CSV table of C-alpha atoms in Angstrom, one decimal:
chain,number,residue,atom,x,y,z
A,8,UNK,CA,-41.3,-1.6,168.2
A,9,UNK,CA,-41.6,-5.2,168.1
A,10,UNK,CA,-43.0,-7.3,165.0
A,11,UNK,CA,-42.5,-8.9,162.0
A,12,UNK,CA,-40.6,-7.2,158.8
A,13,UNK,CA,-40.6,-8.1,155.7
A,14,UNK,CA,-38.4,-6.8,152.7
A,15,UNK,CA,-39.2,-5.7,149.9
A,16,UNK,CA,-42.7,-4.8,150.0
A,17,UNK,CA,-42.7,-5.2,145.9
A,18,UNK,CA,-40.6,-7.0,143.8
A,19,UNK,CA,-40.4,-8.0,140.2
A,20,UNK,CA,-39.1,-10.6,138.8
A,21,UNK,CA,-38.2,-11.8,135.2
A,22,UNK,CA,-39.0,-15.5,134.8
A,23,UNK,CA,-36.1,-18.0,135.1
A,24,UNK,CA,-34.8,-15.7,138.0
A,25,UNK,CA,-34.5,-16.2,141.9
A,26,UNK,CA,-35.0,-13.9,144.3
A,27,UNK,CA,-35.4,-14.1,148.6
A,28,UNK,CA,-37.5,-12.7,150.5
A,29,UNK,CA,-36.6,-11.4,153.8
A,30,UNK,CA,-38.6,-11.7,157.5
A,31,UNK,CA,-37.1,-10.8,160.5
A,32,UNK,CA,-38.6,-10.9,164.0
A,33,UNK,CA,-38.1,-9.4,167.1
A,34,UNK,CA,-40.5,-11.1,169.0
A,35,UNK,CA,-38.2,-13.8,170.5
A,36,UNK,CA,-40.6,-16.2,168.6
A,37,UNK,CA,-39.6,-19.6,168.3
A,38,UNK,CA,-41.8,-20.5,165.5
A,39,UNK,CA,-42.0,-19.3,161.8
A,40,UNK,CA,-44.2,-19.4,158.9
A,41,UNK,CA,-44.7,-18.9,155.1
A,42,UNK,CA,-47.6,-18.5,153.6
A,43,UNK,CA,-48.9,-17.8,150.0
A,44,UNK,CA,-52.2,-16.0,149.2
A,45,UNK,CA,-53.2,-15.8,145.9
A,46,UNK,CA,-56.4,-13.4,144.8
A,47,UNK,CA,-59.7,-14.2,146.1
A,48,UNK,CA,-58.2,-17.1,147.8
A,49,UNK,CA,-57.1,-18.5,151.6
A,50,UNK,CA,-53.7,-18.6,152.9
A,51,UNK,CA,-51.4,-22.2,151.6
A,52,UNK,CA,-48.5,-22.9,153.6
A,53,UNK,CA,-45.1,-23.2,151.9
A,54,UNK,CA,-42.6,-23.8,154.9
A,55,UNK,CA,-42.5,-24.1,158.4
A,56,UNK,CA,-39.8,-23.7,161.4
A,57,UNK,CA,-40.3,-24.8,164.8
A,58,UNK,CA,-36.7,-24.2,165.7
A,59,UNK,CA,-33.5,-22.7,164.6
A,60,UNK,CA,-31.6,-25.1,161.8
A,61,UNK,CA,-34.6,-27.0,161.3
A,62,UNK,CA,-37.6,-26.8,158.9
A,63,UNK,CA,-40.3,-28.4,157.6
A,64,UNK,CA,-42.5,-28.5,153.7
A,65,UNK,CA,-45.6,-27.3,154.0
A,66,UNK,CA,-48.7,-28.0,151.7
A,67,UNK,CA,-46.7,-26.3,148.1
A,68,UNK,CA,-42.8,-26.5,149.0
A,69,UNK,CA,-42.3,-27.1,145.9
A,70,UNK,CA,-40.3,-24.4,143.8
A,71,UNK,CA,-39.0,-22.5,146.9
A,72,UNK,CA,-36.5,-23.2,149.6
A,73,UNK,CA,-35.6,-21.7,153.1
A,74,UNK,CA,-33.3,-21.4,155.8
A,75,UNK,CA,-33.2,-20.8,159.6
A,76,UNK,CA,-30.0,-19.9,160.6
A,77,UNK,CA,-31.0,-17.1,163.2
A,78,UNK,CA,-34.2,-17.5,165.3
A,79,UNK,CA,-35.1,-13.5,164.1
A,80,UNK,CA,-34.6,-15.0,160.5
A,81,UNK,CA,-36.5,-16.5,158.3
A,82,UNK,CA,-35.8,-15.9,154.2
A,83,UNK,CA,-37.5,-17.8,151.7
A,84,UNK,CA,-36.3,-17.9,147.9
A,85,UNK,CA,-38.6,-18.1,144.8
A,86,UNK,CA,-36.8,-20.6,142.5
A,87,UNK,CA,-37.1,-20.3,138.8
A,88,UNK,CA,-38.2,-24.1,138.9
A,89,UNK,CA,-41.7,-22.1,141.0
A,90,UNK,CA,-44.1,-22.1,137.5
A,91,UNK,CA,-46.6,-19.4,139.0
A,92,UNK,CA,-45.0,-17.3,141.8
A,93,UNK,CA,-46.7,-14.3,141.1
A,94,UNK,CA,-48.7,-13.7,144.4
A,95,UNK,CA,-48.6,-12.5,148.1
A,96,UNK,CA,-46.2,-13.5,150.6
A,97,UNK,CA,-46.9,-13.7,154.5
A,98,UNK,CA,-44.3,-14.2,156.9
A,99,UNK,CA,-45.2,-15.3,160.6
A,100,UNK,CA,-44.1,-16.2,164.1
A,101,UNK,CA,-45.7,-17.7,167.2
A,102,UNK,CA,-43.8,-18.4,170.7
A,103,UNK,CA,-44.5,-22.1,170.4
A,104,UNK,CA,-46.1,-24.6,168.6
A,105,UNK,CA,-49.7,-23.4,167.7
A,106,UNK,CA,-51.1,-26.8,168.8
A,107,UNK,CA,-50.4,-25.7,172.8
A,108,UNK,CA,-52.7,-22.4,171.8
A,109,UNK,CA,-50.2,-20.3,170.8
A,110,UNK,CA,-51.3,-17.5,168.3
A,111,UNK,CA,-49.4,-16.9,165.1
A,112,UNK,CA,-48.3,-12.9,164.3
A,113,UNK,CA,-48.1,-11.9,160.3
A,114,UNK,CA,-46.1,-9.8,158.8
A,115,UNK,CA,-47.2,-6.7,156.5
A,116,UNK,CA,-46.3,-9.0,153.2
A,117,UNK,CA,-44.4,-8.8,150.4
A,118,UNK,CA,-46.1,-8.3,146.5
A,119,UNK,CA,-44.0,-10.6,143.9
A,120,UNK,CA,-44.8,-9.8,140.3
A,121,UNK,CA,-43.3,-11.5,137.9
A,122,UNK,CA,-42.9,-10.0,134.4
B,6,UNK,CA,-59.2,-34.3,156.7
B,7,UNK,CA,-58.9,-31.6,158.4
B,8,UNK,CA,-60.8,-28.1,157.1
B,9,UNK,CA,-62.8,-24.7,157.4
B,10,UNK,CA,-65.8,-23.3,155.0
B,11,UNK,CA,-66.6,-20.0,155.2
B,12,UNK,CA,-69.7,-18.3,153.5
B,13,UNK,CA,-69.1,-16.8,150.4
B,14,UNK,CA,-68.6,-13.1,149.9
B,15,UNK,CA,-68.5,-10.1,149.3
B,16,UNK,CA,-71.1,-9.6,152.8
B,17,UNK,CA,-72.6,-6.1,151.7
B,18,UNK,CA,-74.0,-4.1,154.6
B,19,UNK,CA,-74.8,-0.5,155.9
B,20,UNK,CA,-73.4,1.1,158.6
B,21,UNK,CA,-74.6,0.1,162.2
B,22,UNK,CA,-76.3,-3.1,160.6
B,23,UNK,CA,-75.9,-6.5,162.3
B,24,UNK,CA,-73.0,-8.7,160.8
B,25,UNK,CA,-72.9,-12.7,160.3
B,26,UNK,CA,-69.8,-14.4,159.2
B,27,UNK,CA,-70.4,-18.1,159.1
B,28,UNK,CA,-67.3,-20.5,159.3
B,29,UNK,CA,-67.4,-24.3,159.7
B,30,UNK,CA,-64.6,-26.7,160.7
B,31,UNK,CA,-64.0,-30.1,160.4
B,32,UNK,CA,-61.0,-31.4,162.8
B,33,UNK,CA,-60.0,-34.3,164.5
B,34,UNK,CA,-59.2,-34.3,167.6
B,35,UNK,CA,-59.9,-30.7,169.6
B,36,UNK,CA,-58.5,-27.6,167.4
B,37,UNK,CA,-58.2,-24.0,168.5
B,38,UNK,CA,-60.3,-21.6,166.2
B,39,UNK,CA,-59.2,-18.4,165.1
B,40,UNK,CA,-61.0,-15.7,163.1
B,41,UNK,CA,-58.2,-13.1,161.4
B,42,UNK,CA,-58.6,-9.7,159.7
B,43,UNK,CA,-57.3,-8.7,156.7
B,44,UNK,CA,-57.0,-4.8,155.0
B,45,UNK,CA,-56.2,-4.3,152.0
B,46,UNK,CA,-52.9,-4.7,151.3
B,47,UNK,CA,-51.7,-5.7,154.5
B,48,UNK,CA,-51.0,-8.6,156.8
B,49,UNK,CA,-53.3,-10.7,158.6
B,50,UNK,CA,-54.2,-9.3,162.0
B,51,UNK,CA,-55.6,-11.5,164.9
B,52,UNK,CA,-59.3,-10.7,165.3
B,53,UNK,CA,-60.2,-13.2,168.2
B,54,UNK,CA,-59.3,-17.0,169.5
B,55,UNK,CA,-61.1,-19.8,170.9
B,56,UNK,CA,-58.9,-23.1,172.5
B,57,UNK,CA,-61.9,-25.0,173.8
B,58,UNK,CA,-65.6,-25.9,173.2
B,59,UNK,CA,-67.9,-23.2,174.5
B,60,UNK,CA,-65.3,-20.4,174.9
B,61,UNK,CA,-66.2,-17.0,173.5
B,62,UNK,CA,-63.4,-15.1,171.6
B,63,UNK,CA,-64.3,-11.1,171.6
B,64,UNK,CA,-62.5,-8.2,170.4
B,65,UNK,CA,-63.5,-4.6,169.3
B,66,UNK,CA,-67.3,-5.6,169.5
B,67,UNK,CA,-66.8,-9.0,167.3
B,68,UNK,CA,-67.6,-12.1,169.0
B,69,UNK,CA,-67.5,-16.0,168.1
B,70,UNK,CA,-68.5,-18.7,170.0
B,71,UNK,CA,-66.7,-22.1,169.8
B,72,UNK,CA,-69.5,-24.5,169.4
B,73,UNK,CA,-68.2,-28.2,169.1
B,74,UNK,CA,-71.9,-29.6,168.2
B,75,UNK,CA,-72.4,-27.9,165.5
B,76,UNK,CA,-68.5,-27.6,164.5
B,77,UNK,CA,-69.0,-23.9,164.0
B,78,UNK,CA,-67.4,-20.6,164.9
B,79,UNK,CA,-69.5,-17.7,163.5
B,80,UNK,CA,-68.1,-13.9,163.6
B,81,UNK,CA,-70.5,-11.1,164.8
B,82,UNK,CA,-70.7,-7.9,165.3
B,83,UNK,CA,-74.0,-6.0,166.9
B,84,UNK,CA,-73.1,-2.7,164.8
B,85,UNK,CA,-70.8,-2.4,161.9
B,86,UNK,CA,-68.4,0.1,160.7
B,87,UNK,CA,-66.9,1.5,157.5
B,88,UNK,CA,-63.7,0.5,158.8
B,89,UNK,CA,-64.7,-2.9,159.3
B,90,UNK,CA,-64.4,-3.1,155.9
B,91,UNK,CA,-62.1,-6.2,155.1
B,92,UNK,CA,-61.9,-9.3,154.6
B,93,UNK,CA,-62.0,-11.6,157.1
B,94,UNK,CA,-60.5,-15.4,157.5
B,95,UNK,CA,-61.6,-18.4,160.1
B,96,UNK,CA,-59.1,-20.8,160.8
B,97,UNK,CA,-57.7,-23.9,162.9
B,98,UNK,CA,-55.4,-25.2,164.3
B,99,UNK,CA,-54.1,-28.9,163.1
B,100,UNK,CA,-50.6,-30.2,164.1
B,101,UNK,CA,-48.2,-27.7,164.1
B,102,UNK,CA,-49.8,-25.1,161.1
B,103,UNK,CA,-53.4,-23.0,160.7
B,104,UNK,CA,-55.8,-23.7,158.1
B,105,UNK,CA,-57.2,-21.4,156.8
B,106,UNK,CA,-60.9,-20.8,155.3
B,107,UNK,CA,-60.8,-19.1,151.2
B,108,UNK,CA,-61.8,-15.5,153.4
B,109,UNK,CA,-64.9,-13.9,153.5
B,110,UNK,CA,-65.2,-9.6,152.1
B,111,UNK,CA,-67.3,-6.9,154.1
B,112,UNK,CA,-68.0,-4.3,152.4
B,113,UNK,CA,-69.9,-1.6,154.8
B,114,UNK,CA,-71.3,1.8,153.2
B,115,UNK,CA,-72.4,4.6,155.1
């Protein structure tokens, strides 16, 4: 089937550690997302990539870091230098820049706890 | 700058009732509006679009109509369900990224 995965669906994490999360996509998509959602709250996005080897901050880049190395790849790691990661991660695609109308596809998410 | 406002929840109703979502935007320039659906502990799933003014978006008997006067995109539904129990997010589009509204909870009891 085709989609968006995203590994682990739970992780814990003592503080002062890093850990990655994984998305893969078998869409084809040339556009990927990260998004935070904390309780109660909308979605914030923490990076963006319109293209393989390139990426862009989003609105709270700070304390996490990605890569785009494959176009089905998209890991992001939760620095230790991240004061409150404990939240909800989404993972995303879209076939081309949203501004031309394209839709963006989530993930199921991944649950980081930090204890 | 650019933004979306969506009515407070949690939206109680009963079963079969009639269901009003509100969401405003403020954009520059002409954004596509999305409303999203979210169960509980899962991903986001795409409820309806809208990419121009006066375009309908409609999609298991929800409906939202792009309104560029009144910068608004309200979600309805005629006749609601338990399992349209969620919560629900409006967004647009700006640049390259969504922005999203805080989400709005329906709760539906038989």
């Amino acid at each position: 089937d085709g989609g968006i995965t995203q590994s682990p669906k739970y992780l814990f994490r003592k503080e002062g550690q890093n850990v990655t999360l994984s998305c893969e996509q078998n869409l084809n998509h040339d556009a990927m997302y990260w998004y935070r959602q904390d309780p109660g709250q909308g979605l914030r996005l923490i990076y963006y990539s319109q293209i393989v080897n390139d990426f862009q901050k989003g609105d709270i880049a700070e304390g996490y870091s990605v890569s785009r190395e494959k176009k089905e790849s998209f890991p992001l790691t939760v620095t230790s230098a991240q004061k409150n990661p404990t939240a909800f991660y989404l993972c995303a695609s879209s076939m081309g820049q949203v501004r031309s109308g394209n839709t963006i596809y989530f993930g199921e998410g991944s649950w980081l706890t930090v204890v | 700058g650019n933004s979306v406002t969506q009515m407070e929840g949690p939206v109680t109703l009963s079963e079969e009732a009639f269901l009003t979502i509100n969401c405003t935007y403020t954009a520059t320039g002409y954004p596509s509006l999305f409303w999203y659906v979210q169960y509980p502990g899962e991903g986001l799933q795409l409820l309806l679009k809208a990419t121009k003014a006066d375009d309908k978006g409609s999609n298991k008997g929800f409906e939202a109509t792009y309104r560029k006067e009144t910068t608004s995109f309200h979600l309805e539904k005629g006749s609601v369900q338990v399992s349209d129990s969620a919560v629900y997010f409006c967004a647009l589009t700006f640049t390259d990224k969504l922005i999203f509204g805080t989400g709005t909870r329906l709760q539906v009891f038989p």
